[in-house]
mmCIF file of C-alpha atoms in Angstrom:
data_model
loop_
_atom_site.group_PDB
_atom_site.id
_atom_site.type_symbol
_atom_site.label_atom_id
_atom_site.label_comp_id
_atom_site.label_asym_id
_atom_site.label_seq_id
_atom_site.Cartn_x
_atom_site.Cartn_y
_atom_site.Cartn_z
ATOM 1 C CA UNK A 935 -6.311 28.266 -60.934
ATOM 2 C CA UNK A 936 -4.484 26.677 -57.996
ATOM 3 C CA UNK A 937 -1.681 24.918 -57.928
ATOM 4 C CA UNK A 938 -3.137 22.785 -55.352
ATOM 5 C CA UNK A 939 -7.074 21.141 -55.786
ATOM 6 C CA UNK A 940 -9.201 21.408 -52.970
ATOM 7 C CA UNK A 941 -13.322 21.464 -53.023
ATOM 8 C CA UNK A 942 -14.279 24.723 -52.520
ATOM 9 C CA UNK A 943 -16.854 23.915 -49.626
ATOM 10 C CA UNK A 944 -17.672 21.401 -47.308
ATOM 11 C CA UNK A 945 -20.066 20.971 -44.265
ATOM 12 C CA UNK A 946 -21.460 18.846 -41.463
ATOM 13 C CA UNK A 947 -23.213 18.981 -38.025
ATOM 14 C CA UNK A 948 -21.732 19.675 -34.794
ATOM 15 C CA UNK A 949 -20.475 16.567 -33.954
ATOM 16 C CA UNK A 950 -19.767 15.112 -37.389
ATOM 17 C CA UNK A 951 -16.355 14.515 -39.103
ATOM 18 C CA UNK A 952 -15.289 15.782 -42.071
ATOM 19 C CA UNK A 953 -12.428 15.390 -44.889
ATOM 20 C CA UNK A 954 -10.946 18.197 -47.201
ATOM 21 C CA UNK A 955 -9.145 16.851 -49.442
ATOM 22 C CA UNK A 956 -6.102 18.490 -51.280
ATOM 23 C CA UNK A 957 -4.472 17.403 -54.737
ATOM 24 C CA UNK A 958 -1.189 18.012 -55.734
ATOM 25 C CA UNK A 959 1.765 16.165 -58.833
ATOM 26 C CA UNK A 960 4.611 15.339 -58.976
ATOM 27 C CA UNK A 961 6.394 18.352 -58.659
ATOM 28 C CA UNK A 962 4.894 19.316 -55.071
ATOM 29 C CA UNK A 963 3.465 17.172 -52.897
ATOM 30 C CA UNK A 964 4.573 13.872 -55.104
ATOM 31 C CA UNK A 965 7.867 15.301 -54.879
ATOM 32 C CA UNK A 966 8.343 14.725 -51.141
ATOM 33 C CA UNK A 967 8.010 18.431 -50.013
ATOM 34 C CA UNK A 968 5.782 18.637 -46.433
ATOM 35 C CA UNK A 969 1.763 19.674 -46.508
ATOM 36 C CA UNK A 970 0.691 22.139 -44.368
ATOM 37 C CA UNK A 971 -2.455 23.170 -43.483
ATOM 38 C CA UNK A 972 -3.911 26.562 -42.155
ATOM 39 C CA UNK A 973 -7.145 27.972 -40.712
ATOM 40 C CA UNK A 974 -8.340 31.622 -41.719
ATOM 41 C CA UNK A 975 -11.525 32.704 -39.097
ATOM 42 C CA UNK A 976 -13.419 35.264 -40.986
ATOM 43 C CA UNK A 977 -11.679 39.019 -41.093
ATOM 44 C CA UNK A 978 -8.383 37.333 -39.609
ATOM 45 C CA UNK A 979 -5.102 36.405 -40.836
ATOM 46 C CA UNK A 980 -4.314 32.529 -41.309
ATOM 47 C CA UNK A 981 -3.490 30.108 -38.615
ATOM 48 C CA UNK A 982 -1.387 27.231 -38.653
ATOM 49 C CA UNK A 983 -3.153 23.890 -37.838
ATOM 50 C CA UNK A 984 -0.977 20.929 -39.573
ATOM 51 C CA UNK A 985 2.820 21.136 -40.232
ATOM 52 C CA UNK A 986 4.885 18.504 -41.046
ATOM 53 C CA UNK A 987 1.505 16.451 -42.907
ATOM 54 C CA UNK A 988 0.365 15.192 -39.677
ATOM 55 C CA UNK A 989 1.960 17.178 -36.915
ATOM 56 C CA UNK A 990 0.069 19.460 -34.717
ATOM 57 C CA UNK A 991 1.467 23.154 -33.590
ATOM 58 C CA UNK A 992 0.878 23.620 -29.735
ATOM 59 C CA UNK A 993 -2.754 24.395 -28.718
ATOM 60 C CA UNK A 994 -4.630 22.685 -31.815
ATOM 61 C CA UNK A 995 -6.905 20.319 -30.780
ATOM 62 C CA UNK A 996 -6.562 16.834 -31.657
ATOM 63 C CA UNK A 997 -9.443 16.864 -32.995
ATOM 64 C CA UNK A 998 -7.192 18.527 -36.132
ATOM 65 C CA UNK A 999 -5.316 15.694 -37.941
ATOM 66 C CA UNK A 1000 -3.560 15.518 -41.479
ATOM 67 C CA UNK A 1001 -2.875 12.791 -43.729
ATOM 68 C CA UNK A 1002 -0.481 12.617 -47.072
ATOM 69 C CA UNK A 1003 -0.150 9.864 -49.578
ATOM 70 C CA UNK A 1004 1.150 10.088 -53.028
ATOM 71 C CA UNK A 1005 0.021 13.330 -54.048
ATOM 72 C CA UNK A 1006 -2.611 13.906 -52.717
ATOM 73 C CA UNK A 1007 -3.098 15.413 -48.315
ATOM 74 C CA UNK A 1008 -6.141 15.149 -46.252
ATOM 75 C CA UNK A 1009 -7.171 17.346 -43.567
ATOM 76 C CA UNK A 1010 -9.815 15.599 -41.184
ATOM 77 C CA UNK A 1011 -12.300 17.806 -38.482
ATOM 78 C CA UNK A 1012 -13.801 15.384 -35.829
ATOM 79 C CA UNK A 1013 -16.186 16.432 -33.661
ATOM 80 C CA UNK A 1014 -17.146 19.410 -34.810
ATOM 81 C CA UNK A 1015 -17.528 23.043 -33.625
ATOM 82 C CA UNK A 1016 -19.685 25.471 -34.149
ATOM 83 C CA UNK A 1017 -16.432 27.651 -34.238
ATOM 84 C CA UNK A 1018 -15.070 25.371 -37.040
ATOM 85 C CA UNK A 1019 -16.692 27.283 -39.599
ATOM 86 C CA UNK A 1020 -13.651 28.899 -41.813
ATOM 87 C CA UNK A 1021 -11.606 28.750 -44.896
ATOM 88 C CA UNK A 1022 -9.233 26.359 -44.770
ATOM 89 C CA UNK A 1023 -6.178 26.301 -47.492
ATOM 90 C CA UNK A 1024 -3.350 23.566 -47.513
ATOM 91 C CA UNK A 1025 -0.103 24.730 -48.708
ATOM 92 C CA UNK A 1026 3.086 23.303 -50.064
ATOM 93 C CA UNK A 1027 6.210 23.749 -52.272
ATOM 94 C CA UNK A 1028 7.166 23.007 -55.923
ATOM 95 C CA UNK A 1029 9.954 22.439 -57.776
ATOM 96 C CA UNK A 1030 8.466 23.268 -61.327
ATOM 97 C CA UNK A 1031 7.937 27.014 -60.151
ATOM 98 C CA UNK A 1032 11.223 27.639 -58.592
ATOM 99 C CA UNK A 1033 10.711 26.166 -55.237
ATOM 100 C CA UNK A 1034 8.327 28.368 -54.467
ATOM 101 C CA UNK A 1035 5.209 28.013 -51.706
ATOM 102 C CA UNK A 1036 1.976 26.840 -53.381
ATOM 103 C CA UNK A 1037 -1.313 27.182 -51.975
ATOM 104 C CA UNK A 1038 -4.700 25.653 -52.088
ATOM 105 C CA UNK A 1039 -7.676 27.320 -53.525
ATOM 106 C CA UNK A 1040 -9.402 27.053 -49.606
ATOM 107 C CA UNK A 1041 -12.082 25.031 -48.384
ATOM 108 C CA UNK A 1042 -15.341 26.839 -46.954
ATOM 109 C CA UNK A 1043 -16.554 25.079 -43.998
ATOM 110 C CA UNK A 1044 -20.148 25.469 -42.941
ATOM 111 C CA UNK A 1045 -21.131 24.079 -39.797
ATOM 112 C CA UNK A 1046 -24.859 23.229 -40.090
ATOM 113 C CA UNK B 1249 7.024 35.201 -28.183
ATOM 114 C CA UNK B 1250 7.411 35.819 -32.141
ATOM 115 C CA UNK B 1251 5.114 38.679 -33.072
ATOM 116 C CA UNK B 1252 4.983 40.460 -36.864
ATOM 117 C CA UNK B 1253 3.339 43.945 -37.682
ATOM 118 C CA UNK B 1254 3.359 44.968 -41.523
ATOM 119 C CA UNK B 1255 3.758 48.608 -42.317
ATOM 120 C CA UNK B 1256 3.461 50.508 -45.488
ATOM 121 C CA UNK B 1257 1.094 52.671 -47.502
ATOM 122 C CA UNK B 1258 -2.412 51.667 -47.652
ATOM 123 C CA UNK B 1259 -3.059 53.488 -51.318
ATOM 124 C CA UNK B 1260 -1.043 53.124 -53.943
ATOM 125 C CA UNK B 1261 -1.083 54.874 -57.468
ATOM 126 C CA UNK B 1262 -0.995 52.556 -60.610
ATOM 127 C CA UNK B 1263 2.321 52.123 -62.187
ATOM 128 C CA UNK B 1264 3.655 53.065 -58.825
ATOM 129 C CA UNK B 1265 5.851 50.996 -56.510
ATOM 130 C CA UNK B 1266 4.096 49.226 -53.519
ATOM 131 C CA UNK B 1267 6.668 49.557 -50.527
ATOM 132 C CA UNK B 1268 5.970 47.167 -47.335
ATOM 133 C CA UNK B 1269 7.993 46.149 -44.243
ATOM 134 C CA UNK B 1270 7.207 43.592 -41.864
ATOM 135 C CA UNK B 1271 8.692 44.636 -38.270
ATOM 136 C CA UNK B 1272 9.742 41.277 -36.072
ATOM 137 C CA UNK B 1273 9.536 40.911 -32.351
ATOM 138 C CA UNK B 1274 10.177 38.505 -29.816
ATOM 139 C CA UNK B 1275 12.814 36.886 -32.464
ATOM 140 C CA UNK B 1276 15.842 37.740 -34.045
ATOM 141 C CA UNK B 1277 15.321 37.670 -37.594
ATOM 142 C CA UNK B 1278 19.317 36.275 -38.311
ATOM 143 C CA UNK B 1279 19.054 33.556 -35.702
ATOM 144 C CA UNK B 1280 19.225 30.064 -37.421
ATOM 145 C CA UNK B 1281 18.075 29.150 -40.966
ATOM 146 C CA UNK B 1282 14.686 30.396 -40.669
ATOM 147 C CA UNK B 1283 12.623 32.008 -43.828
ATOM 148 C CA UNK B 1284 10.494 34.893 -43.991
ATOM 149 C CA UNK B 1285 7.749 35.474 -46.321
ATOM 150 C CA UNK B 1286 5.144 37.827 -48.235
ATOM 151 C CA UNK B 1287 1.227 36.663 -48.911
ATOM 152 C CA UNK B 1288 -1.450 38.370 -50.378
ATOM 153 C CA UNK B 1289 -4.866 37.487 -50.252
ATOM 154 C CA UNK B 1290 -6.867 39.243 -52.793
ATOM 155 C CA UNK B 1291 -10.369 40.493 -51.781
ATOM 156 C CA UNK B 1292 -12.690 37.916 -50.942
ATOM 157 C CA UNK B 1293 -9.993 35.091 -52.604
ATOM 158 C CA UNK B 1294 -7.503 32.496 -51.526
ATOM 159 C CA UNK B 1295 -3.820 32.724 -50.414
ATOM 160 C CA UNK B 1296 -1.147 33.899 -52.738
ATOM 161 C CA UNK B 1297 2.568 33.386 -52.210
ATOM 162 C CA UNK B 1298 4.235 35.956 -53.125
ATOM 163 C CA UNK B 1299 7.624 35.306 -52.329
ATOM 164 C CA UNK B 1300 10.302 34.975 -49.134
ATOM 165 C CA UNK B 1301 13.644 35.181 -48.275
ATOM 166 C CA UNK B 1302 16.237 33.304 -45.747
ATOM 167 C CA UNK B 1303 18.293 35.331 -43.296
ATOM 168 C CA UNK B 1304 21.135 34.533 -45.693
ATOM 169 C CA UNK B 1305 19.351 36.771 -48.035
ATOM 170 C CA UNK B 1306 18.764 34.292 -50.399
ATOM 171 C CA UNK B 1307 15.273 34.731 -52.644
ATOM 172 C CA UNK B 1308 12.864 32.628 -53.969
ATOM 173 C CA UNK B 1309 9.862 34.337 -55.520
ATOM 174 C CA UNK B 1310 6.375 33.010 -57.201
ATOM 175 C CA UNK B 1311 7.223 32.914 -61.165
ATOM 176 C CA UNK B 1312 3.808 35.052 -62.119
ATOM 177 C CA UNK B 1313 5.460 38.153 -59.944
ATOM 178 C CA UNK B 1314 9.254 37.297 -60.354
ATOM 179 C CA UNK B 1315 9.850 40.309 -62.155
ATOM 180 C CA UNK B 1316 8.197 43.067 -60.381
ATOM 181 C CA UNK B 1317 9.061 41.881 -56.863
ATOM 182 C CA UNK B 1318 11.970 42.027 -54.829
ATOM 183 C CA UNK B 1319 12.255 41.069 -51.240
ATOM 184 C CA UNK B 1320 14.881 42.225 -48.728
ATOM 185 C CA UNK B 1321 16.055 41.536 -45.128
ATOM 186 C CA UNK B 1322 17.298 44.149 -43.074
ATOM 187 C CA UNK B 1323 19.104 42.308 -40.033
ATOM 188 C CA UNK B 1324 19.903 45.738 -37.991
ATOM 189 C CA UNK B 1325 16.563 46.598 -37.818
ATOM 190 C CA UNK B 1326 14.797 43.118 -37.787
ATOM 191 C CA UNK B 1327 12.844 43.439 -40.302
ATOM 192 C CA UNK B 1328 12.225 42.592 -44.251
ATOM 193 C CA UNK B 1329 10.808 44.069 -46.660
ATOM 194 C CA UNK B 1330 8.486 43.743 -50.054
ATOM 195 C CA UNK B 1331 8.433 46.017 -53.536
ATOM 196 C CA UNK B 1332 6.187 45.389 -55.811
ATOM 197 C CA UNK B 1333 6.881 47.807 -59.169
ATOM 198 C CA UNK B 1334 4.430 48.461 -61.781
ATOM 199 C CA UNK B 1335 1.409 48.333 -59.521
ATOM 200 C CA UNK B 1336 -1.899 47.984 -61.532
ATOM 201 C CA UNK B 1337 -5.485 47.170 -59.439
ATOM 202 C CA UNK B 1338 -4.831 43.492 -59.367
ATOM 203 C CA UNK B 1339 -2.378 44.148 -57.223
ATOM 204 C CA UNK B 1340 -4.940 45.344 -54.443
ATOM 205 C CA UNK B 1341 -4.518 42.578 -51.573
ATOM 206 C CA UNK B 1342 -4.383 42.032 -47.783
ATOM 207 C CA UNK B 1343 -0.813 41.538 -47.556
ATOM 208 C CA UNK B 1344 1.054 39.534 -44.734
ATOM 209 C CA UNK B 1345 3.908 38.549 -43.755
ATOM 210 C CA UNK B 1346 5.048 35.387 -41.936
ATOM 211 C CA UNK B 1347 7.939 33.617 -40.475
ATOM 212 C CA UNK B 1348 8.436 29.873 -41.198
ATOM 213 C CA UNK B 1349 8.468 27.423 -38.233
ATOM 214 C CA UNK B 1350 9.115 23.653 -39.320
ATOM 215 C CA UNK B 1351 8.936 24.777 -42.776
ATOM 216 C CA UNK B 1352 5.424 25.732 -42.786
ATOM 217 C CA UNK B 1353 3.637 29.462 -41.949
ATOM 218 C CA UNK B 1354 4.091 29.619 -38.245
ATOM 219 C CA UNK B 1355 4.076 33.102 -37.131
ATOM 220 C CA UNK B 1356 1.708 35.421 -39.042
ATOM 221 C CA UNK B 1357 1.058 39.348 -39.171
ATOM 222 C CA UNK B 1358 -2.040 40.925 -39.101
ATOM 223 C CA UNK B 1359 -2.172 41.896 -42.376
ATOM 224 C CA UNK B 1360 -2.268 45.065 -44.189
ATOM 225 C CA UNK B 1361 -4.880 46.210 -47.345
ATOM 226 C CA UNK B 1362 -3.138 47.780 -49.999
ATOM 227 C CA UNK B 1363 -5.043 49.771 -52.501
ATOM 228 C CA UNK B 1364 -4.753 50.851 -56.015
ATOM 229 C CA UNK B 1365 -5.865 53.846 -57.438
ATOM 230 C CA UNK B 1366 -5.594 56.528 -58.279
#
């Protein structure tokens, strides 16, 4: 059980946009403490595609973009790739377990 | 530019200790206030923290492993380094390490599979 709720799959079309949602409390992402978000190609390590909430690292597309409000963070995909397809896991802090980094269960994305 | 290598046995008994280290290049591992972490990634699951340290040496570790792990940083070698004691199967787990950069999971390693069994 994650700390952090997000849906375990998603899909869409080339083309198409799509959300993945991720749902945190007060003690993480209600508590002020950044959303990240990371993209894991299969049989690699993770990526970093959204620090900060919204900010992108050098060499993401823009086509990446993150949202937070409250406690909950967005992640949105426009125009989809073909090369989209991954697990994609936000990731965060928490004061209830000793500051430590919290994860999302990952998103499957399945580009149709 | 920052690259990370783990190293370490790739079978471990149970009850043993699992023994990583995480080699840094392209970045000195005492500049600034930067922290350094462990995550596993058990087969065919999501991410785990497992823990990470500052260059201060200061630790903060996830509760569930608190007290079988212990992470170090070795400045004179640039590098840190992950024990896990008391190894049972569940402990079996690509393992990487990362360096922070704007508080998130910047720089990552390759990742290493550790197995237990014996």
């Amino acid at each position: 059980q994650s700390v952090l709720t997000q849906p375990p799959s998603v899909s869409g079309a080339p083309g198409q946009r799509v959300t993945i949602s991720c749902t945190g409390s007060s003690s993480n992402i209600g508590a002020g403490y950044d959303v990240h978000w990371y993209q894991q190609l299969p049989g690699t390590a993770p990526k970093l595609l959204i620090y900060g909430d919204s900010n992108r690292p050098s060499g993401v597309p823009d086509r990446f973009s993150g949202s937070k409000s409250g406690t909950s963070a967005s992640l949105v995909i426009s125009g989809l790739h073909v090369d989209d397809e991954a697990d994609y896991y936000c990731q965060s802090f928490d004061s209830s377990l000793d500051n430590s980094g919290v994860f999302g269960g990952g998103t499957k994305l399945t580009v149709l | 530019q920052v690259q990370l290598q783990e190293s370490g046995p790739r079978l471990v008994k149970p009850s043993q200790t699992l023994s990583l280290t995480c080699n840094v290049s392209g970045d000195s591992i005492s500049s600034g206030d930067s922290y350094w972490s462990w995550i596993r990634q058990h087969p065919g699951k999501g991410l785990e923290w497992v823990g990470y340290v500052y260059n201060s040496g200061h630790t903060y570790y996830n509760p569930s492993l608190k007290s079988r792990v212990d992470i170090s940083i070795d400045t004179s070698k640039n590098q840190f380094s992950l024990r896990l004691t008391s190894v049972t199967a569940a402990d079996t787990a690509v393992y990487y390490c990362a360096r922070e950069l704007d508080y998130a999971l910047g720089y990552w390693g390759q990742g290493i599979l550790v197995t237990v069994s014996s």
